Tab-separated table of N, CA and C in Angstrom:
chain	number	residue	atom	x	y	z
A	1	ARG	N	-0.838	-15.689	-36.336
A	1	ARG	CA	-0.423	-14.823	-35.259
A	1	ARG	C	-1.384	-14.944	-34.088
A	2	CYS	N	-0.850	-15.076	-32.917
A	2	CYS	CA	-1.686	-15.160	-31.718
A	2	CYS	C	-2.077	-13.763	-31.271
A	3	LYS	N	-3.295	-13.630	-30.873
A	3	LYS	CA	-3.751	-12.369	-30.301
A	3	LYS	C	-3.598	-12.453	-28.789
A	4	LEU	N	-3.293	-11.353	-28.212
A	4	LEU	CA	-3.162	-11.306	-26.756
A	4	LEU	C	-4.537	-11.514	-26.146
A	5	LEU	N	-4.705	-12.606	-25.427
A	5	LEU	CA	-5.998	-12.973	-24.874
A	5	LEU	C	-6.232	-12.422	-23.480
A	6	ASN	N	-5.150	-12.058	-22.843
A	6	ASN	CA	-5.321	-11.650	-21.449
A	6	ASN	C	-5.454	-10.142	-21.296
A	7	ARG	N	-6.195	-9.780	-20.332
A	7	ARG	CA	-6.377	-8.384	-19.962
A	7	ARG	C	-6.058	-8.290	-18.480
A	8	VAL	N	-5.118	-7.456	-18.132
A	8	VAL	CA	-4.726	-7.341	-16.734
A	8	VAL	C	-5.718	-6.449	-16.005
A	9	MET	N	-6.308	-7.007	-14.978
A	9	MET	CA	-7.235	-6.240	-14.153
A	9	MET	C	-6.554	-5.955	-12.824
A	10	ALA	N	-6.521	-4.723	-12.463
A	10	ALA	CA	-5.872	-4.344	-11.216
A	10	ALA	C	-6.894	-3.818	-10.217
A	11	THR	N	-7.968	-4.523	-10.077
A	11	THR	CA	-8.963	-4.081	-9.116
A	11	THR	C	-8.621	-4.625	-7.750
A	12	PHE	N	-8.847	-3.850	-6.749
A	12	PHE	CA	-8.591	-4.270	-5.375
A	12	PHE	C	-9.912	-4.251	-4.655
A	13	GLY	N	-10.650	-5.251	-4.828
A	13	GLY	CA	-11.993	-5.320	-4.294
A	13	GLY	C	-12.790	-6.132	-5.290
A	14	GLY	N	-13.856	-6.654	-4.876
A	14	GLY	CA	-14.625	-7.496	-5.776
A	14	GLY	C	-14.801	-8.858	-5.156
A	15	TYR	N	-15.248	-9.768	-5.935
A	15	TYR	CA	-15.628	-11.076	-5.427
A	15	TYR	C	-15.010	-12.144	-6.306
A	16	ASN	N	-14.264	-13.053	-5.748
A	16	ASN	CA	-13.550	-14.073	-6.499
A	16	ASN	C	-14.197	-15.431	-6.275
A	17	GLU	N	-15.146	-15.785	-7.106
A	17	GLU	CA	-15.811	-17.083	-7.065
A	17	GLU	C	-16.360	-17.419	-5.685
A	18	GLY	N	-16.774	-16.405	-4.929
A	18	GLY	CA	-17.386	-16.646	-3.624
A	18	GLY	C	-16.416	-17.102	-2.561
A	19	LYS	N	-15.101	-16.969	-2.788
A	19	LYS	CA	-14.119	-17.468	-1.830
A	19	LYS	C	-13.467	-16.325	-1.078
A	20	TYR	N	-13.412	-16.447	0.213
A	20	TYR	CA	-12.666	-15.510	1.052
A	20	TYR	C	-11.709	-16.334	1.887
A	21	GLY	N	-10.628	-15.728	2.318
A	21	GLY	CA	-9.711	-16.391	3.224
A	21	GLY	C	-8.857	-17.455	2.570
A	22	GLU	N	-8.519	-17.291	1.296
A	22	GLU	CA	-7.624	-18.247	0.658
A	22	GLU	C	-6.221	-18.060	1.204
A	23	THR	N	-5.323	-18.935	0.848
A	23	THR	CA	-4.014	-18.946	1.477
A	23	THR	C	-3.008	-17.978	0.876
A	24	LYS	N	-3.327	-17.321	-0.221
A	24	LYS	CA	-2.394	-16.345	-0.755
A	24	LYS	C	-3.146	-15.205	-1.402
A	25	ILE	N	-2.413	-14.143	-1.652
A	25	ILE	CA	-3.007	-12.960	-2.245
A	25	ILE	C	-2.114	-12.529	-3.391
A	26	GLY	N	-2.678	-12.020	-4.444
A	26	GLY	CA	-1.904	-11.574	-5.588
A	26	GLY	C	-2.415	-12.205	-6.855
A	27	TYR	N	-1.608	-12.211	-7.868
A	27	TYR	CA	-1.992	-12.759	-9.156
A	27	TYR	C	-1.224	-14.037	-9.433
A	28	GLU	N	-1.906	-15.004	-10.000
A	28	GLU	CA	-1.277	-16.244	-10.429
A	28	GLU	C	-1.053	-16.165	-11.930
A	29	ASP	N	0.023	-16.743	-12.396
A	29	ASP	CA	0.350	-16.768	-13.807
A	29	ASP	C	-0.126	-18.096	-14.369
A	30	LYS	N	-1.177	-18.087	-15.159
A	30	LYS	CA	-1.771	-19.311	-15.710
A	30	LYS	C	-1.436	-19.422	-17.198
A	31	ASP	N	-1.140	-20.644	-17.655
A	31	ASP	CA	-0.883	-20.875	-19.070
A	31	ASP	C	-2.173	-20.786	-19.869
A	32	VAL	N	-2.095	-20.186	-21.042
A	32	VAL	CA	-3.212	-20.137	-21.977
A	32	VAL	C	-2.689	-20.446	-23.379
A	33	ALA	N	-3.559	-20.446	-24.346
A	33	ALA	CA	-3.200	-20.780	-25.720
A	33	ALA	C	-2.060	-19.913	-26.243
A	34	CYS	N	-1.316	-20.436	-27.216
A	34	CYS	CA	-0.253	-19.722	-27.922
A	34	CYS	C	0.953	-19.412	-27.039
A	35	GLY	N	1.098	-20.109	-25.943
A	35	GLY	CA	2.253	-19.886	-25.081
A	35	GLY	C	2.194	-18.594	-24.297
A	36	ARG	N	1.077	-17.921	-24.329
A	36	ARG	CA	0.908	-16.680	-23.565
A	36	ARG	C	0.500	-17.023	-22.140
A	37	HIS	N	0.561	-16.043	-21.296
A	37	HIS	CA	0.156	-16.232	-19.907
A	37	HIS	C	-0.994	-15.297	-19.593
A	38	LYS	N	-1.791	-15.702	-18.658
A	38	LYS	CA	-2.917	-14.899	-18.213
A	38	LYS	C	-2.788	-14.686	-16.713
A	39	LEU	N	-2.914	-13.468	-16.309
A	39	LEU	CA	-2.861	-13.159	-14.883
A	39	LEU	C	-4.256	-13.295	-14.304
A	40	VAL	N	-4.365	-14.058	-13.234
A	40	VAL	CA	-5.648	-14.334	-12.601
A	40	VAL	C	-5.521	-14.051	-11.111
A	41	PRO	N	-6.426	-13.251	-10.521
A	41	PRO	CA	-6.323	-12.998	-9.085
A	41	PRO	C	-6.511	-14.280	-8.284
A	42	SER	N	-5.659	-14.468	-7.289
A	42	SER	CA	-5.781	-15.639	-6.429
A	42	SER	C	-6.661	-15.346	-5.219
A	43	MET	N	-6.919	-14.076	-4.958
A	43	MET	CA	-7.787	-13.669	-3.856
A	43	MET	C	-8.272	-12.256	-4.126
A	44	SER	N	-9.457	-11.945	-3.706
A	44	SER	CA	-9.973	-10.581	-3.776
A	44	SER	C	-10.377	-10.154	-2.376
A	45	ILE	N	-10.126	-8.899	-2.084
A	45	ILE	CA	-10.527	-8.337	-0.794
A	45	ILE	C	-11.563	-7.273	-1.096
A	46	SER	N	-12.731	-7.435	-0.539
A	46	SER	CA	-13.804	-6.473	-0.792
A	46	SER	C	-14.243	-5.833	0.508
A	47	GLY	N	-15.184	-4.932	0.408
A	47	GLY	CA	-15.718	-4.291	1.596
A	47	GLY	C	-14.964	-3.053	2.013
A	48	LEU	N	-14.055	-2.562	1.171
A	48	LEU	CA	-13.366	-1.324	1.506
A	48	LEU	C	-14.355	-0.171	1.380
A	49	GLN	N	-14.219	0.827	2.227
A	49	GLN	CA	-15.151	1.948	2.223
A	49	GLN	C	-14.790	3.011	1.195
A	50	ALA	N	-13.644	2.902	0.554
A	50	ALA	CA	-13.198	3.925	-0.393
A	50	ALA	C	-12.278	3.303	-1.439
A	51	GLU	N	-12.058	4.044	-2.513
A	51	GLU	CA	-11.162	3.587	-3.558
A	51	GLU	C	-9.730	3.480	-3.036
A	52	VAL	N	-8.911	2.719	-3.741
A	52	VAL	CA	-7.535	2.464	-3.321
A	52	VAL	C	-6.575	3.190	-4.263
A	53	PHE	N	-5.666	3.967	-3.684
A	53	PHE	CA	-4.691	4.725	-4.454
A	53	PHE	C	-3.356	4.008	-4.582
A	54	SER	N	-3.001	3.215	-3.585
A	54	SER	CA	-1.693	2.565	-3.569
A	54	SER	C	-1.779	1.311	-2.705
A	55	ILE	N	-1.082	0.257	-3.119
A	55	ILE	CA	-0.971	-0.944	-2.291
A	55	ILE	C	0.484	-1.360	-2.236
A	56	ARG	N	0.869	-1.975	-1.118
A	56	ARG	CA	2.264	-2.390	-0.964
A	56	ARG	C	2.344	-3.539	0.034
A	57	PHE	N	3.062	-4.605	-0.365
A	57	PHE	CA	3.331	-5.724	0.536
A	57	PHE	C	4.433	-5.351	1.512
A	58	SER	N	4.330	-5.838	2.746
A	58	SER	CA	5.381	-5.623	3.740
A	58	SER	C	6.607	-6.446	3.364
A	59	PRO	N	7.804	-6.052	3.834
A	59	PRO	CA	9.013	-6.805	3.505
A	59	PRO	C	8.946	-8.279	3.918
A	60	CYS	N	8.239	-8.585	4.994
A	60	CYS	CA	8.136	-9.976	5.457
A	60	CYS	C	7.046	-10.741	4.717
A	61	GLY	N	6.193	-10.022	3.962
A	61	GLY	CA	5.128	-10.663	3.206
A	61	GLY	C	3.879	-10.969	4.010
A	62	LYS	N	3.859	-10.569	5.264
A	62	LYS	CA	2.730	-10.879	6.145
A	62	LYS	C	1.552	-9.921	5.965
A	63	TRP	N	1.830	-8.691	5.531
A	63	TRP	CA	0.810	-7.641	5.459
A	63	TRP	C	0.731	-7.043	4.063
A	64	LEU	N	-0.441	-6.507	3.743
A	64	LEU	CA	-0.649	-5.718	2.535
A	64	LEU	C	-1.315	-4.421	2.968
A	65	ALA	N	-0.654	-3.287	2.702
A	65	ALA	CA	-1.199	-1.982	3.068
A	65	ALA	C	-1.892	-1.372	1.861
A	66	ALA	N	-3.067	-0.806	2.091
A	66	ALA	CA	-3.840	-0.139	1.043
A	66	ALA	C	-4.101	1.302	1.459
A	67	ALA	N	-3.569	2.259	0.683
A	67	ALA	CA	-3.814	3.679	0.920
A	67	ALA	C	-5.137	4.033	0.253
A	68	CYS	N	-6.093	4.523	1.030
A	68	CYS	CA	-7.471	4.670	0.547
A	68	CYS	C	-7.921	6.125	0.407
A	69	GLY	N	-8.946	6.305	-0.403
A	69	GLY	CA	-9.479	7.616	-0.723
A	69	GLY	C	-10.147	8.340	0.424
A	70	ASP	N	-10.476	7.644	1.496
A	70	ASP	CA	-11.079	8.300	2.658
A	70	ASP	C	-10.033	8.762	3.671
A	71	GLY	N	-8.756	8.665	3.307
A	71	GLY	CA	-7.671	9.109	4.183
A	71	GLY	C	-7.089	8.016	5.051
A	72	ALA	N	-7.724	6.857	5.089
A	72	ALA	CA	-7.259	5.752	5.931
A	72	ALA	C	-6.280	4.869	5.162
A	73	VAL	N	-5.478	4.160	5.926
A	73	VAL	CA	-4.651	3.081	5.394
A	73	VAL	C	-5.174	1.814	6.043
A	74	ARG	N	-5.563	0.864	5.220
A	74	ARG	CA	-6.063	-0.414	5.730
A	74	ARG	C	-5.003	-1.469	5.478
A	75	VAL	N	-4.696	-2.220	6.524
A	75	VAL	CA	-3.666	-3.248	6.453
A	75	VAL	C	-4.341	-4.601	6.572
A	76	PHE	N	-4.058	-5.468	5.617
A	76	PHE	CA	-4.685	-6.784	5.551
A	76	PHE	C	-3.643	-7.877	5.745
A	77	ALA	N	-4.051	-8.980	6.363
A	77	ALA	CA	-3.204	-10.163	6.484
A	77	ALA	C	-3.186	-10.850	5.120
A	78	THR	N	-2.012	-11.178	4.618
A	78	THR	CA	-1.921	-11.767	3.283
A	78	THR	C	-2.356	-13.222	3.247
A	79	THR	N	-2.361	-13.900	4.377
A	79	THR	CA	-2.774	-15.306	4.379
A	79	THR	C	-4.280	-15.476	4.327
A	80	SER	N	-5.017	-14.498	4.891
A	80	SER	CA	-6.473	-14.642	4.965
A	80	SER	C	-7.244	-13.530	4.272
A	81	GLY	N	-6.598	-12.394	4.039
A	81	GLY	CA	-7.295	-11.235	3.503
A	81	GLY	C	-8.047	-10.456	4.559
A	82	ALA	N	-7.923	-10.861	5.815
A	82	ALA	CA	-8.637	-10.205	6.915
A	82	ALA	C	-8.032	-8.838	7.217
A	83	LEU	N	-8.896	-7.886	7.546
A	83	LEU	CA	-8.441	-6.563	7.954
A	83	LEU	C	-7.728	-6.688	9.297
A	84	ALA	N	-6.471	-6.272	9.337
A	84	ALA	CA	-5.687	-6.371	10.561
A	84	ALA	C	-5.620	-5.041	11.305
A	85	GLN	N	-5.649	-3.920	10.554
A	85	GLN	CA	-5.480	-2.614	11.185
A	85	GLN	C	-6.023	-1.538	10.249
A	86	THR	N	-6.647	-0.529	10.818
A	86	THR	CA	-7.023	0.675	10.074
A	86	THR	C	-6.274	1.828	10.701
A	87	LEU	N	-5.454	2.499	9.914
A	87	LEU	CA	-4.616	3.586	10.395
A	87	LEU	C	-5.184	4.900	9.876
A	88	LEU	N	-5.554	5.787	10.803
A	88	LEU	CA	-6.141	7.060	10.397
A	88	LEU	C	-6.021	8.066	11.525
A	89	THR	N	-5.524	9.244	11.200
A	89	THR	CA	-5.573	10.373	12.122
A	89	THR	C	-6.260	11.512	11.374
A	90	PRO	N	-7.530	11.766	11.672
A	90	PRO	CA	-8.324	12.740	10.914
A	90	PRO	C	-7.703	14.126	10.805
A	91	GLN	N	-6.997	14.579	11.846
A	91	GLN	CA	-6.416	15.919	11.780
A	91	GLN	C	-5.322	16.019	10.718
A	92	PHE	N	-4.741	14.892	10.310
A	92	PHE	CA	-3.714	14.920	9.274
A	92	PHE	C	-4.268	14.611	7.889
A	93	SER	N	-5.397	13.939	7.802
A	93	SER	CA	-5.945	13.625	6.475
A	93	SER	C	-6.874	14.724	5.984
A	94	ASN	N	-7.556	15.402	6.910
A	94	ASN	CA	-8.466	16.487	6.561
A	94	ASN	C	-9.504	16.038	5.532
A	95	GLY	N	-9.867	14.754	5.576
A	95	GLY	CA	-10.853	14.212	4.653
A	95	GLY	C	-10.336	13.942	3.254
A	96	LEU	N	-9.047	14.137	3.036
A	96	LEU	CA	-8.447	13.930	1.715
A	96	LEU	C	-7.821	12.547	1.618
A	97	PRO	N	-7.611	12.041	0.405
A	97	PRO	CA	-7.094	10.675	0.233
A	97	PRO	C	-5.680	10.473	0.750
A	98	CYS	N	-5.430	9.272	1.246
A	98	CYS	CA	-4.064	8.807	1.472
A	98	CYS	C	-3.607	8.310	0.112
A	99	THR	N	-2.576	8.896	-0.435
A	99	THR	CA	-2.196	8.637	-1.821
A	99	THR	C	-1.117	7.573	-1.996
A	100	ILE	N	-0.331	7.320	-0.943
A	100	ILE	CA	0.781	6.375	-1.102
A	100	ILE	C	1.203	5.802	0.254
A	101	ALA	N	1.691	4.578	0.217
A	101	ALA	CA	2.209	3.914	1.418
A	101	ALA	C	3.455	3.121	1.043
A	102	ARG	N	4.475	3.169	1.892
A	102	ARG	CA	5.714	2.416	1.692
A	102	ARG	C	6.169	1.844	3.033
A	103	TRP	N	6.552	0.575	3.023
A	103	TRP	CA	7.086	-0.075	4.222
A	103	TRP	C	8.555	0.274	4.353
A	104	ARG	N	8.990	0.527	5.584
A	104	ARG	CA	10.418	0.744	5.819
A	104	ARG	C	11.128	-0.587	5.657
A	105	PRO	N	12.211	-0.627	4.874
A	105	PRO	CA	12.964	-1.876	4.735
A	105	PRO	C	13.488	-2.346	6.085
A	106	VAL	N	13.630	-3.638	6.223
A	106	VAL	CA	14.090	-4.203	7.490
A	106	VAL	C	15.485	-3.694	7.825
A	107	GLY	N	16.433	-3.755	6.886
A	107	GLY	CA	17.770	-3.200	7.096
A	107	GLY	C	18.380	-3.617	8.405
A	108	ASN	N	18.532	-2.659	9.291
A	108	ASN	CA	19.122	-2.868	10.607
A	108	ASN	C	18.151	-3.682	11.473
A	109	THR	N	18.614	-4.819	11.966
A	109	THR	CA	17.736	-5.713	12.740
A	109	THR	C	17.357	-5.156	14.106
A	110	GLU	N	18.039	-4.108	14.566
A	110	GLU	CA	17.715	-3.506	15.859
A	110	GLU	C	16.534	-2.542	15.767
A	111	ARG	N	16.120	-2.215	14.576
A	111	ARG	CA	15.018	-1.279	14.362
A	111	ARG	C	13.673	-1.894	14.677
A	112	THR	N	12.730	-1.009	14.951
A	112	THR	CA	11.345	-1.438	15.110
A	112	THR	C	10.854	-1.978	13.775
A	113	LYS	N	10.223	-3.127	13.809
A	113	LYS	CA	9.716	-3.748	12.588
A	113	LYS	C	8.287	-3.279	12.314
A	114	ASN	N	7.813	-3.564	11.102
A	114	ASN	CA	6.444	-3.252	10.673
A	114	ASN	C	6.138	-1.759	10.747
A	115	VAL	N	7.074	-0.949	10.225
A	115	VAL	CA	6.872	0.490	10.165
A	115	VAL	C	6.469	0.861	8.745
A	116	LEU	N	5.395	1.627	8.634
A	116	LEU	CA	4.829	2.028	7.357
A	116	LEU	C	4.853	3.551	7.257
A	117	LEU	N	5.311	4.047	6.127
A	117	LEU	CA	5.324	5.485	5.849
A	117	LEU	C	4.170	5.775	4.897
A	118	THR	N	3.361	6.780	5.225
A	118	THR	CA	2.226	7.136	4.371
A	118	THR	C	2.276	8.618	4.025
A	119	GLY	N	1.719	8.939	2.871
A	119	GLY	CA	1.596	10.328	2.437
A	119	GLY	C	0.187	10.562	1.933
A	120	ASN	N	-0.281	11.805	2.070
A	120	ASN	CA	-1.651	12.066	1.640
A	120	ASN	C	-1.775	13.366	0.857
A	121	ALA	N	-2.983	13.617	0.371
A	121	ALA	CA	-3.263	14.785	-0.458
A	121	ALA	C	-3.354	16.070	0.358
A	122	HIS	N	-3.257	15.976	1.672
A	122	HIS	CA	-3.227	17.151	2.540
A	122	HIS	C	-1.785	17.560	2.848
A	123	GLY	N	-0.823	16.804	2.324
A	123	GLY	CA	0.588	17.115	2.533
A	123	GLY	C	1.188	16.468	3.765
A	124	ALA	N	0.499	15.522	4.352
A	124	ALA	CA	0.981	14.888	5.584
A	124	ALA	C	1.798	13.641	5.271
A	125	LEU	N	2.886	13.483	6.009
A	125	LEU	CA	3.699	12.263	6.028
A	125	LEU	C	3.585	11.690	7.434
A	126	GLN	N	3.368	10.376	7.520
A	126	GLN	CA	3.253	9.748	8.831
A	126	GLN	C	3.968	8.410	8.853
A	127	HIS	N	4.678	8.169	9.948
A	127	HIS	CA	5.280	6.863	10.227
A	127	HIS	C	4.344	6.131	11.181
A	128	TRP	N	3.966	4.913	10.805
A	128	TRP	CA	3.064	4.107	11.627
A	128	TRP	C	3.752	2.829	12.078
A	129	HIS	N	3.506	2.454	13.321
A	129	HIS	CA	3.876	1.120	13.777
A	129	HIS	C	2.624	0.276	13.590
A	130	VAL	N	2.628	-0.546	12.556
A	130	VAL	CA	1.414	-1.258	12.154
A	130	VAL	C	0.952	-2.241	13.219
A	131	THR	N	1.856	-2.927	13.866
A	131	THR	CA	1.489	-3.915	14.869
A	131	THR	C	0.652	-3.302	15.985
A	132	SER	N	1.031	-2.115	16.448
A	132	SER	CA	0.299	-1.450	17.536
A	132	SER	C	-0.769	-0.485	17.027
A	133	GLY	N	-0.666	-0.069	15.767
A	133	GLY	CA	-1.612	0.902	15.216
A	133	GLY	C	-1.307	2.334	15.609
A	134	LYS	N	-0.119	2.590	16.166
A	134	LYS	CA	0.235	3.924	16.646
A	134	LYS	C	1.006	4.710	15.600
A	135	CYS	N	0.714	6.004	15.544
A	135	CYS	CA	1.474	6.912	14.699
A	135	CYS	C	2.739	7.294	15.462
A	136	LEU	N	3.909	6.997	14.890
A	136	LEU	CA	5.181	7.255	15.558
A	136	LEU	C	5.651	8.695	15.349
A	137	ASN	N	5.510	9.193	14.124
A	137	ASN	CA	5.956	10.538	13.774
A	137	ASN	C	5.054	11.075	12.677
A	138	SER	N	4.958	12.390	12.620
A	138	SER	CA	4.186	12.997	11.539
A	138	SER	C	4.774	14.354	11.169
A	139	TYR	N	4.514	14.733	9.944
A	139	TYR	CA	4.957	16.013	9.400
A	139	TYR	C	3.902	16.437	8.392
A	140	ILE	N	3.591	17.730	8.367
A	140	ILE	CA	2.597	18.195	7.394
A	140	ILE	C	3.101	19.440	6.672
A	141	ASP	N	2.925	19.433	5.374
A	141	ASP	CA	3.227	20.560	4.499
A	141	ASP	C	1.918	20.879	3.783
A	142	GLU	N	1.119	21.769	4.362
A	142	GLU	CA	-0.233	22.024	3.867
A	142	GLU	C	-0.264	22.594	2.454
A	143	GLU	N	0.863	23.070	1.961
A	143	GLU	CA	0.920	23.622	0.607
A	143	GLU	C	1.247	22.556	-0.437
A	144	ASN	N	1.358	21.310	-0.016
A	144	ASN	CA	1.780	20.237	-0.913
A	144	ASN	C	0.783	19.080	-0.870
A	145	GLN	N	0.884	18.204	-1.827
A	145	GLN	CA	0.179	16.922	-1.836
A	145	GLN	C	1.245	15.869	-2.102
A	146	ILE	N	1.250	14.792	-1.338
A	146	ILE	CA	2.287	13.769	-1.475
A	146	ILE	C	1.828	12.710	-2.472
A	147	TYR	N	2.633	12.484	-3.520
A	147	TYR	CA	2.320	11.494	-4.556
A	147	TYR	C	3.322	10.345	-4.609
A	148	ALA	N	4.546	10.561	-4.114
A	148	ALA	CA	5.591	9.546	-4.251
A	148	ALA	C	6.437	9.470	-2.990
A	149	LEU	N	6.788	8.247	-2.609
A	149	LEU	CA	7.646	7.989	-1.447
A	149	LEU	C	8.564	6.824	-1.774
A	150	ASP	N	9.766	6.851	-1.223
A	150	ASP	CA	10.635	5.682	-1.304
A	150	ASP	C	11.696	5.773	-0.217
A	151	TYR	N	12.191	4.607	0.170
A	151	TYR	CA	13.244	4.480	1.180
A	151	TYR	C	14.556	4.067	0.537
A	152	LEU	N	15.657	4.420	1.187
A	152	LEU	CA	16.933	3.785	0.878
A	152	LEU	C	16.812	2.320	1.287
A	153	PRO	N	17.526	1.412	0.628
A	153	PRO	CA	17.459	-0.001	1.020
A	153	PRO	C	17.803	-0.241	2.489
A	154	SER	N	18.646	0.622	3.078
A	154	SER	CA	19.006	0.489	4.490
A	154	SER	C	17.860	0.905	5.407
A	155	GLY	N	16.903	1.679	4.894
A	155	GLY	CA	15.806	2.183	5.718
A	155	GLY	C	16.186	3.400	6.537
A	156	ASP	N	17.401	3.934	6.329
A	156	ASP	CA	17.871	5.071	7.116
A	156	ASP	C	17.239	6.396	6.715
A	157	ARG	N	16.900	6.536	5.425
A	157	ARG	CA	16.315	7.785	4.946
A	157	ARG	C	15.243	7.474	3.916
A	158	PHE	N	14.363	8.443	3.735
A	158	PHE	CA	13.344	8.303	2.702
A	158	PHE	C	13.236	9.606	1.927
A	159	ALA	N	12.623	9.517	0.767
A	159	ALA	CA	12.375	10.684	-0.080
A	159	ALA	C	10.875	10.794	-0.308
A	160	ALA	N	10.415	12.031	-0.439
A	160	ALA	CA	9.000	12.302	-0.692
A	160	ALA	C	8.895	13.369	-1.763
A	161	ALA	N	7.883	13.249	-2.613
A	161	ALA	CA	7.643	14.241	-3.654
A	161	ALA	C	6.147	14.330	-3.900
A	162	GLY	N	5.748	15.434	-4.516
A	162	GLY	CA	4.326	15.591	-4.760
A	162	GLY	C	4.009	16.729	-5.700
A	163	LYS	N	2.992	17.484	-5.333
A	163	LYS	CA	2.475	18.552	-6.195
A	163	LYS	C	3.516	19.615	-6.455
A	164	ASP	N	4.224	20.045	-5.412
A	164	ASP	CA	5.289	21.018	-5.674
A	164	ASP	C	6.453	20.287	-6.344
A	165	PRO	N	7.162	20.921	-7.238
A	165	PRO	CA	8.210	20.214	-8.007
A	165	PRO	C	9.524	20.077	-7.236
A	166	ILE	N	9.436	19.562	-6.008
A	166	ILE	CA	10.619	19.409	-5.151
A	166	ILE	C	10.631	18.005	-4.567
A	167	ILE	N	11.780	17.333	-4.634
A	167	ILE	CA	11.957	16.054	-3.960
A	167	ILE	C	12.641	16.346	-2.636
A	168	LYS	N	12.029	15.914	-1.547
A	168	LYS	CA	12.587	16.149	-0.225
A	168	LYS	C	13.100	14.851	0.353
A	169	ILE	N	14.336	14.870	0.872
A	169	ILE	CA	14.969	13.670	1.443
A	169	ILE	C	15.156	13.892	2.938
């Protein structure tokens, strides 16, 4: 009987054989003994100032958003791992973590592209235009903490849920 040799590491930060700026980001599936596969990071991004609560690739694959414990969302270029944008409005984070980030699906081609929805432990929801770094819209429910977000495939509506046992659409 083969023993499972691989251990999945989901760290977002660290050092990968001294290499930065590789051409892809994510995990590679490598063959190992007994026909099993081992997941190996193809790139590591380090130097973040806080722990990461959520990561999400953009629909076009160009960006990777990281919701961080210091309330910021850091957006990285997937081809180089370079920091492209730091999104933060202190009055909405109140020093609490950004807990989740979701990209709006492309859907309607007339829509603004590269829009990111974020939620935090202060109860704030924010729409960001990542290319410009501007906050487009915001909403805060100070009695809640946001833990989950998702969009309809069309991108027309989203749902949010958190500490209070209510899903809001």
